[in-house]
Short mmCIF file of C-alpha atoms in Angstrom, two decimals:
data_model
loop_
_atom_site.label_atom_id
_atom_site.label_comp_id
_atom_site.label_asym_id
_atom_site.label_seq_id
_atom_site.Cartn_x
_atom_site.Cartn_y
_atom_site.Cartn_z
CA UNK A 19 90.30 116.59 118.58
CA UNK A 20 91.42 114.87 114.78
CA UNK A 21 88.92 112.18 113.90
CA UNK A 22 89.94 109.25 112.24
CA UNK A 23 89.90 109.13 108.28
CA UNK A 24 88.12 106.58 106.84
CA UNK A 25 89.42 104.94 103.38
CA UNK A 26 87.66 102.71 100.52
CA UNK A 27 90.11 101.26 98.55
CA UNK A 28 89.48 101.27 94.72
CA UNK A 29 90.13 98.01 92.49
CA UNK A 30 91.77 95.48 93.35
CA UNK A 31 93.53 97.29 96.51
CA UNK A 32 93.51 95.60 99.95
CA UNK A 33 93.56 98.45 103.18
CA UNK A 34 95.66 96.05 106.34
CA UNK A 35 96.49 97.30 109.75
CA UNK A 36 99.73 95.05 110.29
CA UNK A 37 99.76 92.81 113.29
CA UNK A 38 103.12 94.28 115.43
CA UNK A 39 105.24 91.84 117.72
CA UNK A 40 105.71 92.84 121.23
CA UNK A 41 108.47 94.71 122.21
CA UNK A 42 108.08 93.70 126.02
CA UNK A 43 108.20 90.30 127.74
CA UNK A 44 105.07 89.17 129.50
CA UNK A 45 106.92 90.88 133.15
CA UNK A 46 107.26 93.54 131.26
CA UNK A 47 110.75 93.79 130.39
CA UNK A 48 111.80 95.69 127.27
CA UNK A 49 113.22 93.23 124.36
CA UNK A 50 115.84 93.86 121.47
CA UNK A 51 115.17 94.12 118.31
CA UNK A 52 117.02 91.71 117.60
CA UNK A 53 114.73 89.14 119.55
CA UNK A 54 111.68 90.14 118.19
CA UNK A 55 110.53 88.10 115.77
CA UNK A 56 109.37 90.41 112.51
CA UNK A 57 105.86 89.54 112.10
CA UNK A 58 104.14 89.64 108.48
CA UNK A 59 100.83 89.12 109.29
CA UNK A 60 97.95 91.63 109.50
CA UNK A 61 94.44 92.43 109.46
CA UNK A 62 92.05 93.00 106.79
CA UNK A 63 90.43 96.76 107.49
CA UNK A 64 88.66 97.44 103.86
CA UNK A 65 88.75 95.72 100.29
CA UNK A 66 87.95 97.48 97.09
CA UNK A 67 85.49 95.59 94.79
CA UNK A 68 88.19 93.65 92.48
CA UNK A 69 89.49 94.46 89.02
CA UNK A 70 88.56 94.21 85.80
CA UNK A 71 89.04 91.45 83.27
CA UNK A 72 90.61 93.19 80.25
CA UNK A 73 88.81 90.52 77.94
CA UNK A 74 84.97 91.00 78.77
CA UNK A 75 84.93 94.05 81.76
CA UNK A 76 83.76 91.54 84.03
CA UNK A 77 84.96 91.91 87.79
CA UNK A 78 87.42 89.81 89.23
CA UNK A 79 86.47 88.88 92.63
CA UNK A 80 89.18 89.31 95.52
CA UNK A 81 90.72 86.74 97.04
CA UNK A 82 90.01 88.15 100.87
CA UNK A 83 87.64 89.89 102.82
CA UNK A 84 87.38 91.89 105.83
CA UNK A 85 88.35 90.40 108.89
CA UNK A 86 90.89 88.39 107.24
CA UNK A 87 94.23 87.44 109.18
CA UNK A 88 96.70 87.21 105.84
CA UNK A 89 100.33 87.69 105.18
CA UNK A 90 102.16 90.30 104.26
CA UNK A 91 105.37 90.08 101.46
CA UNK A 92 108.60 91.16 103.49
CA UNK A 93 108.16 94.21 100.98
CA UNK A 94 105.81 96.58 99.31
CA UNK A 95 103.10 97.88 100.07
CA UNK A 96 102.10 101.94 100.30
CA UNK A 97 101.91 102.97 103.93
CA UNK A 98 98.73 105.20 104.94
CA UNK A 99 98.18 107.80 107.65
CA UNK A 100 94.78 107.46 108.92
CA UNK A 101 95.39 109.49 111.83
CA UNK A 102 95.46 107.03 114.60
CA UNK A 103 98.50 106.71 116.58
CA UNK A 104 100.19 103.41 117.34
CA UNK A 105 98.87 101.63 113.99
CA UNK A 106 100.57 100.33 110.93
CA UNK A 107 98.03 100.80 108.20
CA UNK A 108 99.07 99.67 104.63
CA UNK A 109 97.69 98.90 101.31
CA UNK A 110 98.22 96.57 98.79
CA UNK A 111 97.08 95.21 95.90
CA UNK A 112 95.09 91.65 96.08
CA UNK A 113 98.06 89.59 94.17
CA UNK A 114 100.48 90.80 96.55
CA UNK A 115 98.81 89.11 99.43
CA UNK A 116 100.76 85.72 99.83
CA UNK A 117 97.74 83.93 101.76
CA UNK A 118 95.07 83.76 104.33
CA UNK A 119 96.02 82.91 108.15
CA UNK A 120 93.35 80.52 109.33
CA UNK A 121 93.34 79.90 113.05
CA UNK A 122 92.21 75.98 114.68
#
């Protein structure tokens, strides 16, 4: 049996396991692709501590944390293999998140 890899990201990088539309109705029938609406939204898994300021080496914080529901650019990105099946794991860097979901 593989066990799951486990990954810090470094700087400002932001580790997301992307939130994936359904591909079958609610009675179960299977859906085109073409009505599936593409979903840039994920989940954030892991945050490295934030860059550096090039003017005094101070850290800049990140603009999420884990747990986060944010979305996703329609591109970019480096997809990562974890080892789990049936999950979309990315990372990106901090200013290529375009904002923080917040739920009512």
């Amino acid at each position: 049996r593989k066990m799951a890899k486990r990954l810090i990201p470094l700087l400002d990088r932001v580790l997301v396991e992307k939130i994936v539309a359904p591909t079958k109705s609610v009675g179960g029938i299977i859906l085109p692709e073409s009505a599936v609406s593409k979903i840039n939204e994920a989940k954030v898994l892991a945050v490295g501590p934030g860059r550096r300021a090039a003017q005094n080496g101070e850290i800049i914080p990140m603009g999420v944390k884990v747990g986060d529901s944010v979305l996703l650019p329609d591109y970019g990105g480096q997809k990562v293999d974890l080892g789990e099946k049936d999950k979309e794991i990315f990372l990106y860097s901090d200013q290529e998140i375009l904002g923080v979901v917040e739920s009512n």
